[in-house]
PDB file of C-alpha atoms in Angstrom:
ATOM      1  CA  MET L   1      -6.403  22.711  18.845  1.00  0.00           C
ATOM      2  CA  THR L   2      -6.519  21.231  22.282  1.00  0.00           C
ATOM      3  CA  ALA L   3      -4.132  19.071  24.256  1.00  0.00           C
ATOM      4  CA  LYS L   4      -6.249  16.104  23.119  1.00  0.00           C
ATOM      5  CA  THR L   5      -5.381  16.700  19.475  1.00  0.00           C
ATOM      6  CA  ARG L   6      -3.858  13.533  18.016  1.00  0.00           C
ATOM      7  CA  ILE L   7      -1.012  13.964  15.530  1.00  0.00           C
ATOM      8  CA  VAL L   8       0.439  11.211  13.360  1.00  0.00           C
ATOM      9  CA  LEU L   9       4.071  11.402  12.247  1.00  0.00           C
ATOM     10  CA  SER L  10       5.810   9.399   9.559  1.00  0.00           C
ATOM     11  CA  SER L  11       8.884   9.605   7.356  1.00  0.00           C
ATOM     12  CA  ASP L  12      11.020   7.553   5.078  1.00  0.00           C
ATOM     13  CA  HIS L  13      14.131   5.753   6.311  1.00  0.00           C
ATOM     14  CA  ALA L  14      16.480   8.707   5.817  1.00  0.00           C
ATOM     15  CA  ASP L  15      14.686  11.081   8.149  1.00  0.00           C
ATOM     16  CA  ILE L  16      14.063   9.129  11.328  1.00  0.00           C
ATOM     17  CA  LYS L  17      16.046  11.422  13.634  1.00  0.00           C
ATOM     18  CA  LEU L  18      14.223  14.594  12.552  1.00  0.00           C
ATOM     19  CA  ARG L  19      10.844  12.837  12.795  1.00  0.00           C
ATOM     20  CA  GLN L  20      11.618  11.599  16.303  1.00  0.00           C
ATOM     21  CA  THR L  21      12.802  15.075  17.342  1.00  0.00           C
ATOM     22  CA  ILE L  22       9.555  16.565  16.035  1.00  0.00           C
ATOM     23  CA  ALA L  23       7.523  13.835  17.784  1.00  0.00           C
ATOM     24  CA  ALA L  24       9.176  14.607  21.126  1.00  0.00           C
ATOM     25  CA  HIS L  25       8.670  18.343  20.600  1.00  0.00           C
ATOM     26  CA  VAL L  26       4.979  17.931  19.721  1.00  0.00           C
ATOM     27  CA  ALA L  27       4.407  15.614  22.684  1.00  0.00           C
ATOM     28  CA  GLY L  28       6.095  18.207  24.901  1.00  0.00           C
ATOM     29  CA  LEU L  29       3.528  20.740  23.704  1.00  0.00           C
ATOM     30  CA  GLY L  30       0.769  18.495  25.060  1.00  0.00           C
ATOM     31  CA  TYR L  31      -0.404  16.836  21.866  1.00  0.00           C
ATOM     32  CA  GLU L  32      -1.023  13.107  21.635  1.00  0.00           C
ATOM     33  CA  VAL L  33       1.518  11.667  19.187  1.00  0.00           C
ATOM     34  CA  GLU L  34       1.348   8.566  17.047  1.00  0.00           C
ATOM     35  CA  ASP L  35       4.748   7.918  15.460  1.00  0.00           C
ATOM     36  CA  ILE L  36       4.252   5.231  12.819  1.00  0.00           C
ATOM     37  CA  GLY L  37       7.887   4.899  11.828  1.00  0.00           C
ATOM     38  CA  PRO L  38       9.954   3.514  10.297  1.00  0.00           C
ATOM     39  CA  MET L  39      12.336   2.794  13.156  1.00  0.00           C
ATOM     40  CA  THR L  40      15.384   1.515  11.246  1.00  0.00           C
ATOM     41  CA  SER L  41      17.486   3.026   8.484  1.00  0.00           C
ATOM     42  CA  GLU L  42      16.750   0.115   6.147  1.00  0.00           C
ATOM     43  CA  SER L  43      15.620   1.550   2.802  1.00  0.00           C
ATOM     44  CA  THR L  44      11.866   2.006   2.577  1.00  0.00           C
ATOM     45  CA  PRO L  45       9.728   3.859   0.013  1.00  0.00           C
ATOM     46  CA  TYR L  46       8.317   7.212   1.125  1.00  0.00           C
ATOM     47  CA  PRO L  47       4.958   6.777  -0.695  1.00  0.00           C
ATOM     48  CA  GLN L  48       3.834   4.031   1.683  1.00  0.00           C
ATOM     49  CA  HIS L  49       4.648   6.192   4.717  1.00  0.00           C
ATOM     50  CA  GLY L  50       2.904   9.258   3.314  1.00  0.00           C
ATOM     51  CA  GLU L  51      -0.161   7.207   2.514  1.00  0.00           C
ATOM     52  CA  ALA L  52      -0.225   5.477   5.911  1.00  0.00           C
ATOM     53  CA  ALA L  53      -0.161   8.784   7.777  1.00  0.00           C
ATOM     54  CA  ALA L  54      -2.722  10.334   5.420  1.00  0.00           C
ATOM     55  CA  ARG L  55      -5.137   7.441   5.903  1.00  0.00           C
ATOM     56  CA  ARG L  56      -5.035   7.962   9.673  1.00  0.00           C
ATOM     57  CA  VAL L  57      -5.899  11.639   9.220  1.00  0.00           C
ATOM     58  CA  ALA L  58      -8.560  11.037   6.560  1.00  0.00           C
ATOM     59  CA  SER L  59     -10.265   8.399   8.727  1.00  0.00           C
ATOM     60  CA  GLY L  60     -10.387  10.734  11.732  1.00  0.00           C
ATOM     61  CA  GLU L  61      -8.141   8.447  13.767  1.00  0.00           C
ATOM     62  CA  CYS L  62      -5.717  11.388  13.940  1.00  0.00           C
ATOM     63  CA  ASP L  63      -6.507  15.092  13.668  1.00  0.00           C
ATOM     64  CA  LEU L  64      -3.355  16.244  11.895  1.00  0.00           C
ATOM     65  CA  GLY L  65      -0.285  14.728  10.301  1.00  0.00           C
ATOM     66  CA  ILE L  66       3.375  15.671   9.942  1.00  0.00           C
ATOM     67  CA  ILE L  67       5.455  13.791   7.382  1.00  0.00           C
ATOM     68  CA  VAL L  68       9.126  14.028   6.418  1.00  0.00           C
ATOM     69  CA  CYS L  69      11.285  12.929   3.508  1.00  0.00           C
ATOM     70  CA  GLY L  70      14.393  14.365   1.858  1.00  0.00           C
ATOM     71  CA  THR L  71      12.642  17.264   0.134  1.00  0.00           C
ATOM     72  CA  GLY L  72       9.162  16.834   1.573  1.00  0.00           C
ATOM     73  CA  GLN L  73       7.798  16.743  -1.962  1.00  0.00           C
ATOM     74  CA  GLY L  74       7.465  13.022  -2.678  1.00  0.00           C
ATOM     75  CA  ILE L  75       5.870  12.061   0.616  1.00  0.00           C
ATOM     76  CA  MET L  76       3.492  15.036   0.281  1.00  0.00           C
ATOM     77  CA  MET L  77       2.436  13.914  -3.209  1.00  0.00           C
ATOM     78  CA  ALA L  78       1.627  10.450  -1.868  1.00  0.00           C
ATOM     79  CA  ALA L  79      -0.356  11.875   1.069  1.00  0.00           C
ATOM     80  CA  ASN L  80      -2.388  14.148  -1.200  1.00  0.00           C
ATOM     81  CA  LYS L  81      -3.624  11.136  -3.185  1.00  0.00           C
ATOM     82  CA  VAL L  82      -5.742  10.150  -0.171  1.00  0.00           C
ATOM     83  CA  LYS L  83      -9.235  11.647  -0.312  1.00  0.00           C
ATOM     84  CA  GLY L  84      -9.736  14.339   2.314  1.00  0.00           C
ATOM     85  CA  ILE L  85      -6.069  15.255   2.677  1.00  0.00           C
ATOM     86  CA  ARG L  86      -4.716  18.751   2.151  1.00  0.00           C
ATOM     87  CA  CYS L  87      -0.973  18.574   2.702  1.00  0.00           C
ATOM     88  CA  GLY L  88       1.622  21.208   1.886  1.00  0.00           C
ATOM     89  CA  VAL L  89       5.407  21.255   1.941  1.00  0.00           C
ATOM     90  CA  CYS L  90       6.755  24.155   3.984  1.00  0.00           C
ATOM     91  CA  SER L  91      10.269  25.513   4.349  1.00  0.00           C
ATOM     92  CA  ASP L  92       9.243  28.658   6.238  1.00  0.00           C
ATOM     93  CA  THR L  93       6.899  29.594   9.066  1.00  0.00           C
ATOM     94  CA  PHE L  94       4.754  31.992   6.995  1.00  0.00           C
ATOM     95  CA  SER L  95       3.741  29.217   4.589  1.00  0.00           C
ATOM     96  CA  ALA L  96       3.056  26.848   7.479  1.00  0.00           C
ATOM     97  CA  ARG L  97       0.639  29.354   9.028  1.00  0.00           C
ATOM     98  CA  MET L  98      -1.017  30.113   5.698  1.00  0.00           C
ATOM     99  CA  ILE L  99      -1.687  26.496   4.723  1.00  0.00           C
ATOM    100  CA  ARG L 100      -3.668  26.147   7.954  1.00  0.00           C
ATOM    101  CA  GLN L 101      -5.338  29.568   7.921  1.00  0.00           C
ATOM    102  CA  HIS L 102      -6.260  29.738   4.230  1.00  0.00           C
ATOM    103  CA  ASN L 103      -6.213  26.136   2.967  1.00  0.00           C
ATOM    104  CA  ASN L 104      -7.314  24.261   6.098  1.00  0.00           C
ATOM    105  CA  ALA L 105      -4.370  21.904   5.615  1.00  0.00           C
ATOM    106  CA  ASN L 106      -4.565  18.839   7.782  1.00  0.00           C
ATOM    107  CA  MET L 107      -1.027  17.655   7.064  1.00  0.00           C
ATOM    108  CA  LEU L 108       2.402  19.290   6.957  1.00  0.00           C
ATOM    109  CA  SER L 109       5.329  17.948   4.968  1.00  0.00           C
ATOM    110  CA  LEU L 110       8.951  18.841   5.659  1.00  0.00           C
ATOM    111  CA  GLY L 111      12.154  18.302   3.726  1.00  0.00           C
ATOM    112  CA  ALA L 112      14.890  17.074   6.060  1.00  0.00           C
ATOM    113  CA  ARG L 113      17.567  17.822   3.447  1.00  0.00           C
ATOM    114  CA  VAL L 114      16.181  21.316   2.908  1.00  0.00           C
ATOM    115  CA  ILE L 115      15.771  22.664   6.444  1.00  0.00           C
ATOM    116  CA  GLY L 116      17.560  22.153   9.736  1.00  0.00           C
ATOM    117  CA  GLU L 117      16.129  20.923  12.993  1.00  0.00           C
ATOM    118  CA  GLY L 118      15.579  24.369  14.559  1.00  0.00           C
ATOM    119  CA  LEU L 119      13.676  25.695  11.557  1.00  0.00           C
ATOM    120  CA  ALA L 120      11.695  22.456  11.323  1.00  0.00           C
ATOM    121  CA  LEU L 121      10.476  22.901  14.902  1.00  0.00           C
ATOM    122  CA  ASP L 122       9.572  26.552  14.244  1.00  0.00           C
ATOM    123  CA  ILE L 123       7.589  25.481  11.162  1.00  0.00           C
ATOM    124  CA  VAL L 124       5.781  22.800  13.164  1.00  0.00           C
ATOM    125  CA  ASP L 125       4.916  25.384  15.845  1.00  0.00           C
ATOM    126  CA  ALA L 126       3.558  27.782  13.202  1.00  0.00           C
ATOM    127  CA  PHE L 127       1.465  25.020  11.623  1.00  0.00           C
ATOM    128  CA  LEU L 128       0.046  23.792  14.935  1.00  0.00           C
ATOM    129  CA  GLY L 129      -0.551  27.315  16.248  1.00  0.00           C
ATOM    130  CA  ALA L 130      -2.658  28.424  13.293  1.00  0.00           C
ATOM    131  CA  GLU L 131      -6.364  27.840  12.773  1.00  0.00           C
ATOM    132  CA  PHE L 132      -8.526  27.861   9.662  1.00  0.00           C
ATOM    133  CA  GLU L 133     -10.044  31.299   9.102  1.00  0.00           C
ATOM    134  CA  GLY L 134     -13.064  30.112   7.110  1.00  0.00           C
ATOM    135  CA  GLY L 135     -14.979  32.840   5.281  1.00  0.00           C
ATOM    136  CA  ARG L 136     -13.858  33.336   1.688  1.00  0.00           C
ATOM    137  CA  HIS L 137     -11.220  30.655   2.260  1.00  0.00           C
ATOM    138  CA  ALA L 138     -13.907  28.053   3.009  1.00  0.00           C
ATOM    139  CA  THR L 139     -15.339  28.518  -0.481  1.00  0.00           C
ATOM    140  CA  ARG L 140     -11.922  27.838  -1.986  1.00  0.00           C
ATOM    141  CA  VAL L 141     -11.311  24.796   0.202  1.00  0.00           C
ATOM    142  CA  ASP L 142     -14.726  23.496  -0.879  1.00  0.00           C
ATOM    143  CA  MET L 143     -13.577  23.898  -4.485  1.00  0.00           C
ATOM    144  CA  ILE L 144     -10.468  21.817  -3.734  1.00  0.00           C
ATOM    145  CA  THR L 145     -12.576  19.157  -2.019  1.00  0.00           C
ATOM    146  CA  ALA L 146     -14.927  19.003  -5.027  1.00  0.00           C
ATOM    147  CA  LEU L 147     -11.963  18.021  -7.212  1.00  0.00           C
ATOM    148  CA  GLU L 148     -11.695  14.762  -5.269  1.00  0.00           C
ATOM    149  CA  GLY L 149     -14.818  13.475  -6.999  1.00  0.00           C
TER     150      GLY L 149
END
């Protein structure tokens, strides 16, 4: 990815601080960041935020997405309902690298109640630093894409 890569970030209301920390970190790496909120701690449903970020990635408006909720699971499930999205929840750097290298993931989901800030940033770095390997993995990603109908 280049410095022109555009990354969308979103979260639910409970995870604003971690999302903003990640946004600042990613911007510091030279990526263009679109933080679509929310900006207040007023209760808001994670599915709408996962979907909003996923639609920006699926449309090509953004190249990659990073989303956050308590476990990372719910917001990831919502994002994966959008055609063209391959999002995985990661709690370790190995998985973050592998979802890019082997699954061509275009979104990363993190659980703010599962991991701390330092590990979250390491996971983001692993995700952004990896590239799809293609080859035999491309055939498998094509199989996943075919399931979208």
